[in-house]
Amino acid sequence: MLAVSLGLPPLTVAGLVLGAFFAFLVASTLGVGGPVILMPTLMLVLSPAEAVAMVLPPLVANGVAKLALFGRDVDWKAIAYLASAALPLAFVAAFFTGNLDPQVIKALIAGLVLAVVILPRVLQREFEFGPRGLIAWGLLGGTAGGLAGAAGPPMAIAFKGYGLSRVHFIATIAVMQIALPVVRFPGYSSTGLFNSDYLVLAVLMSIVAVIAVPIGGRLAERMEVETFRKGLDLLLVCIAVTMIASLAYAAFSPG
């Protein structure tokens, strides 16, 4: 029934669900990273704009599960500053996603994937941000989230620069992980990026995104996170290079 409703073979559906589990296992271990891993996987069978939209249900589910565990540690003042800029921009940008050229969306996502790897190495020293810094990074995060579905990298830089500890960071970013998709939904829905054919797939990905939270928490406690991060960086570079190569082929191929 699922394969018929989606027009996809059962193995493809299973692969997308497994991809969602892995993406949000990473996000549950490191705090961010789920959308930038999941969207390239979804783009194997969906359009780039549809992939951006389909990330929302599992992203919200993962955020709710994190909030259930760490809700007491949310820094609401940091949320207020960043959200004041990020939420309005994400709401407006989401209305343009369905009308963007697919190649533009791919380029934006590839850039965000590379940003996850490059920015921590470029910004070697610790930056400190006050309220104005949170608002500035909120402008970038809202735009990136609305157009390309991944606001994690700018928000991570903002909240770390604001001085949040690991637990407070995970709890606070989980709130934005819920709020940003909620304000983006009207834009994606009005431009036809959500439809009932993908409802079952969205539910399945949301279920595994929730399951990933306690497993990711245990991984973070037991393993060397830096080793895990290096492996993830290598994977992200491969994803970005593949996407860039695809963009170059589309741009220079005849016809």
PDB file of C-alpha atoms in Angstrom:
ATOM      1  CA  MET A   1       0.000   0.000   0.000  1.00  0.00           C
ATOM      2  CA  LEU A   2       2.799   2.408   0.917  1.00  0.00           C
ATOM      3  CA  ALA A   3       4.760   1.631  -2.233  1.00  0.00           C
ATOM      4  CA  VAL A   4       1.622   2.103  -4.342  1.00  0.00           C
ATOM      5  CA  SER A   5       0.654   5.416  -2.727  1.00  0.00           C
ATOM      6  CA  LEU A   6       4.145   6.833  -3.126  1.00  0.00           C
ATOM      7  CA  GLY A   7       4.884   5.263  -6.472  1.00  0.00           C
ATOM      8  CA  LEU A   8       8.124   3.953  -4.976  1.00  0.00           C
ATOM      9  CA  PRO A   9       9.469   0.401  -4.588  1.00  0.00           C
ATOM     10  CA  PRO A  10       9.365  -0.957  -1.012  1.00  0.00           C
ATOM     11  CA  LEU A  11      13.178  -1.059  -0.830  1.00  0.00           C
ATOM     12  CA  THR A  12      13.342   2.628  -1.761  1.00  0.00           C
ATOM     13  CA  VAL A  13      10.866   3.522   0.979  1.00  0.00           C
ATOM     14  CA  ALA A  14      12.863   1.446   3.467  1.00  0.00           C
ATOM     15  CA  GLY A  15      16.047   3.212   2.359  1.00  0.00           C
ATOM     16  CA  LEU A  16      14.496   6.654   2.940  1.00  0.00           C
ATOM     17  CA  VAL A  17      13.317   5.647   6.420  1.00  0.00           C
ATOM     18  CA  LEU A  18      16.754   4.251   7.282  1.00  0.00           C
ATOM     19  CA  GLY A  19      18.291   7.457   5.954  1.00  0.00           C
ATOM     20  CA  ALA A  20      16.019   9.456   8.261  1.00  0.00           C
ATOM     21  CA  PHE A  21      17.045   7.309  11.225  1.00  0.00           C
ATOM     22  CA  PHE A  22      20.748   7.826  10.521  1.00  0.00           C
ATOM     23  CA  ALA A  23      20.305  11.571   9.942  1.00  0.00           C
ATOM     24  CA  PHE A  24      18.512  12.101  13.233  1.00  0.00           C
ATOM     25  CA  LEU A  25      20.797   9.738  15.094  1.00  0.00           C
ATOM     26  CA  VAL A  26      23.565  12.171  14.137  1.00  0.00           C
ATOM     27  CA  ALA A  27      21.382  15.115  15.163  1.00  0.00           C
ATOM     28  CA  SER A  28      20.589  13.449  18.498  1.00  0.00           C
ATOM     29  CA  THR A  29      24.284  12.790  19.155  1.00  0.00           C
ATOM     30  CA  LEU A  30      25.748  16.137  18.088  1.00  0.00           C
ATOM     31  CA  GLY A  31      22.727  18.423  18.474  1.00  0.00           C
ATOM     32  CA  VAL A  32      22.423  19.405  14.785  1.00  0.00           C
ATOM     33  CA  GLY A  33      22.956  17.888  11.338  1.00  0.00           C
ATOM     34  CA  GLY A  34      19.757  15.952  10.606  1.00  0.00           C
ATOM     35  CA  PRO A  35      18.339  17.972   7.681  1.00  0.00           C
ATOM     36  CA  VAL A  36      21.652  18.430   5.843  1.00  0.00           C
ATOM     37  CA  ILE A  37      22.098  14.640   5.790  1.00  0.00           C
ATOM     38  CA  LEU A  38      18.490  13.689   5.088  1.00  0.00           C
ATOM     39  CA  MET A  39      17.702  16.167   2.288  1.00  0.00           C
ATOM     40  CA  PRO A  40      20.277  14.847  -0.218  1.00  0.00           C
ATOM     41  CA  THR A  41      18.882  11.352   0.421  1.00  0.00           C
ATOM     42  CA  LEU A  42      15.320  12.501  -0.198  1.00  0.00           C
ATOM     43  CA  MET A  43      16.407  14.297  -3.373  1.00  0.00           C
ATOM     44  CA  LEU A  44      17.209  10.928  -4.911  1.00  0.00           C
ATOM     45  CA  VAL A  45      13.455  10.413  -5.365  1.00  0.00           C
ATOM     46  CA  LEU A  46      11.828  13.813  -4.669  1.00  0.00           C
ATOM     47  CA  SER A  47      12.345  17.265  -6.151  1.00  0.00           C
ATOM     48  CA  PRO A  48      14.663  19.539  -4.130  1.00  0.00           C
ATOM     49  CA  ALA A  49      11.718  21.686  -2.971  1.00  0.00           C
ATOM     50  CA  GLU A  50       9.726  18.606  -1.905  1.00  0.00           C
ATOM     51  CA  ALA A  51      12.773  17.301  -0.031  1.00  0.00           C
ATOM     52  CA  VAL A  52      13.036  20.590   1.875  1.00  0.00           C
ATOM     53  CA  ALA A  53       9.372  20.302   2.856  1.00  0.00           C
ATOM     54  CA  MET A  54       9.488  16.601   3.758  1.00  0.00           C
ATOM     55  CA  VAL A  55      12.204  17.197   6.340  1.00  0.00           C
ATOM     56  CA  LEU A  56       9.747  19.139   8.515  1.00  0.00           C
ATOM     57  CA  PRO A  57       7.748  16.275  10.118  1.00  0.00           C
ATOM     58  CA  PRO A  58      10.738  14.229  11.351  1.00  0.00           C
ATOM     59  CA  LEU A  59      12.544  17.432  12.354  1.00  0.00           C
ATOM     60  CA  VAL A  60       9.642  18.458  14.599  1.00  0.00           C
ATOM     61  CA  ALA A  61       9.290  14.942  16.013  1.00  0.00           C
ATOM     62  CA  ASN A  62      12.995  14.805  16.850  1.00  0.00           C
ATOM     63  CA  GLY A  63      12.819  18.238  18.477  1.00  0.00           C
ATOM     64  CA  VAL A  64       9.808  17.282  20.611  1.00  0.00           C
ATOM     65  CA  ALA A  65      11.579  14.123  21.806  1.00  0.00           C
ATOM     66  CA  LYS A  66      14.679  16.145  22.760  1.00  0.00           C
ATOM     67  CA  LEU A  67      12.541  18.716  24.524  1.00  0.00           C
ATOM     68  CA  ALA A  68      10.829  15.975  26.524  1.00  0.00           C
ATOM     69  CA  LEU A  69      14.240  14.953  27.877  1.00  0.00           C
ATOM     70  CA  PHE A  70      15.920  18.351  28.281  1.00  0.00           C
ATOM     71  CA  GLY A  71      13.015  20.814  28.508  1.00  0.00           C
ATOM     72  CA  ARG A  72      14.109  22.163  31.892  1.00  0.00           C
ATOM     73  CA  ASP A  73      17.397  23.350  30.407  1.00  0.00           C
ATOM     74  CA  VAL A  74      16.002  25.665  27.699  1.00  0.00           C
ATOM     75  CA  ASP A  75      17.437  29.177  27.709  1.00  0.00           C
ATOM     76  CA  TRP A  76      14.264  31.107  26.868  1.00  0.00           C
ATOM     77  CA  LYS A  77      16.042  34.452  26.741  1.00  0.00           C
ATOM     78  CA  ALA A  78      18.326  33.165  23.974  1.00  0.00           C
ATOM     79  CA  ILE A  79      15.275  31.785  22.168  1.00  0.00           C
ATOM     80  CA  ALA A  80      13.532  35.162  22.322  1.00  0.00           C
ATOM     81  CA  TYR A  81      16.446  37.016  20.744  1.00  0.00           C
ATOM     82  CA  LEU A  82      17.157  34.537  17.953  1.00  0.00           C
ATOM     83  CA  ALA A  83      13.502  33.764  17.198  1.00  0.00           C
ATOM     84  CA  SER A  84      12.615  37.456  16.860  1.00  0.00           C
ATOM     85  CA  ALA A  85      14.640  37.509  13.626  1.00  0.00           C
ATOM     86  CA  ALA A  86      14.577  33.872  12.491  1.00  0.00           C
ATOM     87  CA  LEU A  87      10.851  33.109  12.632  1.00  0.00           C
ATOM     88  CA  PRO A  88       9.514  36.024  10.526  1.00  0.00           C
ATOM     89  CA  LEU A  89      12.179  35.487   7.859  1.00  0.00           C
ATOM     90  CA  ALA A  90      11.596  31.724   7.752  1.00  0.00           C
ATOM     91  CA  PHE A  91       7.855  32.308   7.369  1.00  0.00           C
ATOM     92  CA  VAL A  92       8.332  34.648   4.394  1.00  0.00           C
ATOM     93  CA  ALA A  93      11.136  32.644   2.733  1.00  0.00           C
ATOM     94  CA  ALA A  94       9.072  29.432   2.787  1.00  0.00           C
ATOM     95  CA  PHE A  95       6.594  30.948   0.311  1.00  0.00           C
ATOM     96  CA  PHE A  96       9.400  31.296  -2.263  1.00  0.00           C
ATOM     97  CA  THR A  97      10.840  27.772  -1.984  1.00  0.00           C
ATOM     98  CA  GLY A  98       8.307  26.165  -4.303  1.00  0.00           C
ATOM     99  CA  ASN A  99       9.060  28.732  -7.010  1.00  0.00           C
ATOM    100  CA  LEU A 100      12.850  28.559  -6.841  1.00  0.00           C
ATOM    101  CA  ASP A 101      14.801  26.821  -9.573  1.00  0.00           C
ATOM    102  CA  PRO A 102      15.618  23.269  -8.350  1.00  0.00           C
ATOM    103  CA  GLN A 103      19.281  23.859  -9.134  1.00  0.00           C
ATOM    104  CA  VAL A 104      19.299  26.926  -6.867  1.00  0.00           C
ATOM    105  CA  ILE A 105      17.883  24.870  -3.983  1.00  0.00           C
ATOM    106  CA  LYS A 106      20.490  22.171  -4.590  1.00  0.00           C
ATOM    107  CA  ALA A 107      23.239  24.797  -4.545  1.00  0.00           C
ATOM    108  CA  LEU A 108      21.931  26.266  -1.276  1.00  0.00           C
ATOM    109  CA  ILE A 109      21.788  22.837   0.356  1.00  0.00           C
ATOM    110  CA  ALA A 110      25.271  21.943  -0.887  1.00  0.00           C
ATOM    111  CA  GLY A 111      26.540  25.213   0.571  1.00  0.00           C
ATOM    112  CA  LEU A 112      24.930  24.471   3.937  1.00  0.00           C
ATOM    113  CA  VAL A 113      26.407  20.959   3.964  1.00  0.00           C
ATOM    114  CA  LEU A 114      29.876  22.400   3.385  1.00  0.00           C
ATOM    115  CA  ALA A 115      29.260  25.072   6.025  1.00  0.00           C
ATOM    116  CA  VAL A 116      28.725  22.354   8.643  1.00  0.00           C
ATOM    117  CA  VAL A 117      32.225  21.055   7.896  1.00  0.00           C
ATOM    118  CA  ILE A 118      34.146  24.249   7.114  1.00  0.00           C
ATOM    119  CA  LEU A 119      32.847  26.838   9.572  1.00  0.00           C
ATOM    120  CA  PRO A 120      34.019  25.100  12.775  1.00  0.00           C
ATOM    121  CA  ARG A 121      37.535  24.916  11.313  1.00  0.00           C
ATOM    122  CA  VAL A 122      37.581  28.472  10.007  1.00  0.00           C
ATOM    123  CA  LEU A 123      36.264  29.814  13.288  1.00  0.00           C
ATOM    124  CA  GLN A 124      39.045  28.273  15.352  1.00  0.00           C
ATOM    125  CA  ARG A 125      38.720  30.619  18.269  1.00  0.00           C
ATOM    126  CA  GLU A 126      35.655  30.837  20.475  1.00  0.00           C
ATOM    127  CA  PHE A 127      33.357  33.715  19.550  1.00  0.00           C
ATOM    128  CA  GLU A 128      31.155  35.405  22.083  1.00  0.00           C
ATOM    129  CA  PHE A 129      27.776  36.817  21.129  1.00  0.00           C
ATOM    130  CA  GLY A 130      25.341  38.966  23.028  1.00  0.00           C
ATOM    131  CA  PRO A 131      21.692  39.583  22.105  1.00  0.00           C
ATOM    132  CA  ARG A 132      22.633  41.463  18.910  1.00  0.00           C
ATOM    133  CA  GLY A 133      24.726  38.520  17.753  1.00  0.00           C
ATOM    134  CA  LEU A 134      21.816  36.142  18.263  1.00  0.00           C
ATOM    135  CA  ILE A 135      19.547  38.419  16.250  1.00  0.00           C
ATOM    136  CA  ALA A 136      22.113  38.671  13.424  1.00  0.00           C
ATOM    137  CA  TRP A 137      22.589  34.915  13.217  1.00  0.00           C
ATOM    138  CA  GLY A 138      18.811  34.529  13.467  1.00  0.00           C
ATOM    139  CA  LEU A 139      18.474  36.516  10.233  1.00  0.00           C
ATOM    140  CA  LEU A 140      20.772  34.053   8.466  1.00  0.00           C
ATOM    141  CA  GLY A 141      19.226  30.991  10.103  1.00  0.00           C
ATOM    142  CA  GLY A 142      15.684  32.051   9.246  1.00  0.00           C
ATOM    143  CA  THR A 143      16.527  32.672   5.599  1.00  0.00           C
ATOM    144  CA  ALA A 144      18.496  29.421   5.269  1.00  0.00           C
ATOM    145  CA  GLY A 145      15.775  27.473   7.029  1.00  0.00           C
ATOM    146  CA  GLY A 146      12.962  28.891   4.924  1.00  0.00           C
ATOM    147  CA  LEU A 147      14.634  28.475   1.527  1.00  0.00           C
ATOM    148  CA  ALA A 148      16.804  25.392   1.986  1.00  0.00           C
ATOM    149  CA  GLY A 149      15.345  23.645   5.022  1.00  0.00           C
ATOM    150  CA  ALA A 150      18.447  23.669   7.224  1.00  0.00           C
ATOM    151  CA  ALA A 151      18.909  26.375   9.839  1.00  0.00           C
ATOM    152  CA  GLY A 152      21.069  24.219  12.101  1.00  0.00           C
ATOM    153  CA  PRO A 153      24.566  25.529  11.242  1.00  0.00           C
ATOM    154  CA  PRO A 154      23.798  29.242  11.841  1.00  0.00           C
ATOM    155  CA  MET A 155      21.827  28.451  15.003  1.00  0.00           C
ATOM    156  CA  ALA A 156      24.613  26.239  16.338  1.00  0.00           C
ATOM    157  CA  ILE A 157      27.166  29.025  15.887  1.00  0.00           C
ATOM    158  CA  ALA A 158      24.795  31.523  17.514  1.00  0.00           C
ATOM    159  CA  PHE A 159      23.950  29.477  20.593  1.00  0.00           C
ATOM    160  CA  LYS A 160      27.530  28.321  21.155  1.00  0.00           C
ATOM    161  CA  GLY A 161      28.735  31.892  20.833  1.00  0.00           C
ATOM    162  CA  TYR A 162      26.119  32.921  23.366  1.00  0.00           C
ATOM    163  CA  GLY A 163      27.826  30.558  25.812  1.00  0.00           C
ATOM    164  CA  LEU A 164      25.298  27.742  26.197  1.00  0.00           C
ATOM    165  CA  SER A 165      26.617  24.524  27.726  1.00  0.00           C
ATOM    166  CA  ARG A 166      26.063  21.208  25.905  1.00  0.00           C
ATOM    167  CA  VAL A 167      22.784  20.325  27.651  1.00  0.00           C
ATOM    168  CA  HIS A 168      21.425  23.864  27.407  1.00  0.00           C
ATOM    169  CA  PHE A 169      22.512  23.961  23.754  1.00  0.00           C
ATOM    170  CA  ILE A 170      20.614  20.748  22.891  1.00  0.00           C
ATOM    171  CA  ALA A 171      17.493  21.856  24.779  1.00  0.00           C
ATOM    172  CA  THR A 172      17.458  25.378  23.351  1.00  0.00           C
ATOM    173  CA  ILE A 173      18.086  24.372  19.765  1.00  0.00           C
ATOM    174  CA  ALA A 174      15.303  21.770  20.097  1.00  0.00           C
ATOM    175  CA  VAL A 175      12.803  24.600  20.651  1.00  0.00           C
ATOM    176  CA  MET A 176      13.887  26.257  17.392  1.00  0.00           C
ATOM    177  CA  GLN A 177      13.810  22.832  15.739  1.00  0.00           C
ATOM    178  CA  ILE A 178      10.071  22.831  16.464  1.00  0.00           C
ATOM    179  CA  ALA A 179       9.270  26.517  15.958  1.00  0.00           C
ATOM    180  CA  LEU A 180      10.952  27.012  12.574  1.00  0.00           C
ATOM    181  CA  PRO A 181       9.119  24.140  10.804  1.00  0.00           C
ATOM    182  CA  VAL A 182       5.795  25.361  12.221  1.00  0.00           C
ATOM    183  CA  VAL A 183       6.192  28.835  10.690  1.00  0.00           C
ATOM    184  CA  ARG A 184       7.513  27.362   7.425  1.00  0.00           C
ATOM    185  CA  PHE A 185       4.595  24.969   6.966  1.00  0.00           C
ATOM    186  CA  PRO A 186       2.065  27.519   5.561  1.00  0.00           C
ATOM    187  CA  GLY A 187       4.485  28.554   2.811  1.00  0.00           C
ATOM    188  CA  TYR A 188       5.304  24.989   1.781  1.00  0.00           C
ATOM    189  CA  SER A 189       1.665  23.900   1.976  1.00  0.00           C
ATOM    190  CA  SER A 190       0.346  26.827  -0.094  1.00  0.00           C
ATOM    191  CA  THR A 191       2.788  26.079  -2.908  1.00  0.00           C
ATOM    192  CA  GLY A 192       1.847  22.393  -3.067  1.00  0.00           C
ATOM    193  CA  LEU A 193       5.012  20.903  -1.572  1.00  0.00           C
ATOM    194  CA  PHE A 194       2.997  18.819   0.892  1.00  0.00           C
ATOM    195  CA  ASN A 195       0.450  16.303  -0.324  1.00  0.00           C
ATOM    196  CA  SER A 196      -1.330  13.256   1.104  1.00  0.00           C
ATOM    197  CA  ASP A 197       0.743  10.829  -0.979  1.00  0.00           C
ATOM    198  CA  TYR A 198       3.734  11.442   1.263  1.00  0.00           C
ATOM    199  CA  LEU A 199       1.873  11.360   4.585  1.00  0.00           C
ATOM    200  CA  VAL A 200       2.774   7.761   5.459  1.00  0.00           C
ATOM    201  CA  LEU A 201       6.429   8.327   4.611  1.00  0.00           C
ATOM    202  CA  ALA A 202       6.440  11.446   6.797  1.00  0.00           C
ATOM    203  CA  VAL A 203       4.968   9.466   9.702  1.00  0.00           C
ATOM    204  CA  LEU A 204       7.511   6.651   9.343  1.00  0.00           C
ATOM    205  CA  MET A 205      10.427   9.095   9.234  1.00  0.00           C
ATOM    206  CA  SER A 206       9.025  10.908  12.264  1.00  0.00           C
ATOM    207  CA  ILE A 207       8.827   7.664  14.247  1.00  0.00           C
ATOM    208  CA  VAL A 208      12.467   6.774  13.602  1.00  0.00           C
ATOM    209  CA  ALA A 209      13.497  10.383  14.339  1.00  0.00           C
ATOM    210  CA  VAL A 210      12.004   9.959  17.829  1.00  0.00           C
ATOM    211  CA  ILE A 211      13.600   6.543  18.329  1.00  0.00           C
ATOM    212  CA  ALA A 212      16.980   8.060  17.454  1.00  0.00           C
ATOM    213  CA  VAL A 213      16.932  10.480  20.419  1.00  0.00           C
ATOM    214  CA  PRO A 214      17.673   8.092  23.335  1.00  0.00           C
ATOM    215  CA  ILE A 215      20.109   6.087  21.197  1.00  0.00           C
ATOM    216  CA  GLY A 216      21.976   9.247  20.198  1.00  0.00           C
ATOM    217  CA  GLY A 217      22.097  10.331  23.821  1.00  0.00           C
ATOM    218  CA  ARG A 218      23.761   7.065  24.824  1.00  0.00           C
ATOM    219  CA  LEU A 219      26.233   7.343  21.948  1.00  0.00           C
ATOM    220  CA  ALA A 220      27.187  10.840  23.059  1.00  0.00           C
ATOM    221  CA  GLU A 221      27.894   9.534  26.560  1.00  0.00           C
ATOM    222  CA  ARG A 222      29.866   6.419  25.591  1.00  0.00           C
ATOM    223  CA  MET A 223      31.861   7.255  22.474  1.00  0.00           C
ATOM    224  CA  GLU A 224      34.559   9.753  21.590  1.00  0.00           C
ATOM    225  CA  VAL A 225      32.455  12.489  20.023  1.00  0.00           C
ATOM    226  CA  GLU A 226      35.407  14.010  18.146  1.00  0.00           C
ATOM    227  CA  THR A 227      36.026  10.711  16.330  1.00  0.00           C
ATOM    228  CA  PHE A 228      32.355  10.516  15.416  1.00  0.00           C
ATOM    229  CA  ARG A 229      32.445  14.136  14.205  1.00  0.00           C
ATOM    230  CA  LYS A 230      35.426  13.472  11.922  1.00  0.00           C
ATOM    231  CA  GLY A 231      33.645  10.546  10.299  1.00  0.00           C
ATOM    232  CA  LEU A 232      30.555  12.679   9.834  1.00  0.00           C
ATOM    233  CA  ASP A 233      32.620  15.481   8.282  1.00  0.00           C
ATOM    234  CA  LEU A 234      34.019  13.046   5.722  1.00  0.00           C
ATOM    235  CA  LEU A 235      30.514  11.864   4.869  1.00  0.00           C
ATOM    236  CA  LEU A 236      29.239  15.434   4.512  1.00  0.00           C
ATOM    237  CA  VAL A 237      32.128  16.395   2.230  1.00  0.00           C
ATOM    238  CA  CYS A 238      31.318  13.413  -0.011  1.00  0.00           C
ATOM    239  CA  ILE A 239      27.643  14.456  -0.102  1.00  0.00           C
ATOM    240  CA  ALA A 240      28.514  18.061  -0.948  1.00  0.00           C
ATOM    241  CA  VAL A 241      31.014  17.079  -3.669  1.00  0.00           C
ATOM    242  CA  THR A 242      28.455  14.752  -5.239  1.00  0.00           C
ATOM    243  CA  MET A 243      25.821  17.501  -5.245  1.00  0.00           C
ATOM    244  CA  ILE A 244      28.230  20.053  -6.703  1.00  0.00           C
ATOM    245  CA  ALA A 245      29.275  17.582  -9.406  1.00  0.00           C
ATOM    246  CA  SER A 246      25.595  17.041 -10.250  1.00  0.00           C
ATOM    247  CA  LEU A 247      25.067  20.810 -10.492  1.00  0.00           C
ATOM    248  CA  ALA A 248      28.104  21.192 -12.741  1.00  0.00           C
ATOM    249  CA  TYR A 249      26.950  18.360 -14.995  1.00  0.00           C
ATOM    250  CA  ALA A 250      23.483  19.916 -15.321  1.00  0.00           C
ATOM    251  CA  ALA A 251      24.980  23.337 -16.067  1.00  0.00           C
ATOM    252  CA  PHE A 252      27.451  22.218 -18.727  1.00  0.00           C
ATOM    253  CA  SER A 253      25.752  19.230 -20.334  1.00  0.00           C
ATOM    254  CA  PRO A 254      24.309  19.926 -23.794  1.00  0.00           C
ATOM    255  CA  GLY A 255      20.572  20.509 -24.026  1.00  0.00           C
TER     256      GLY A 255
END
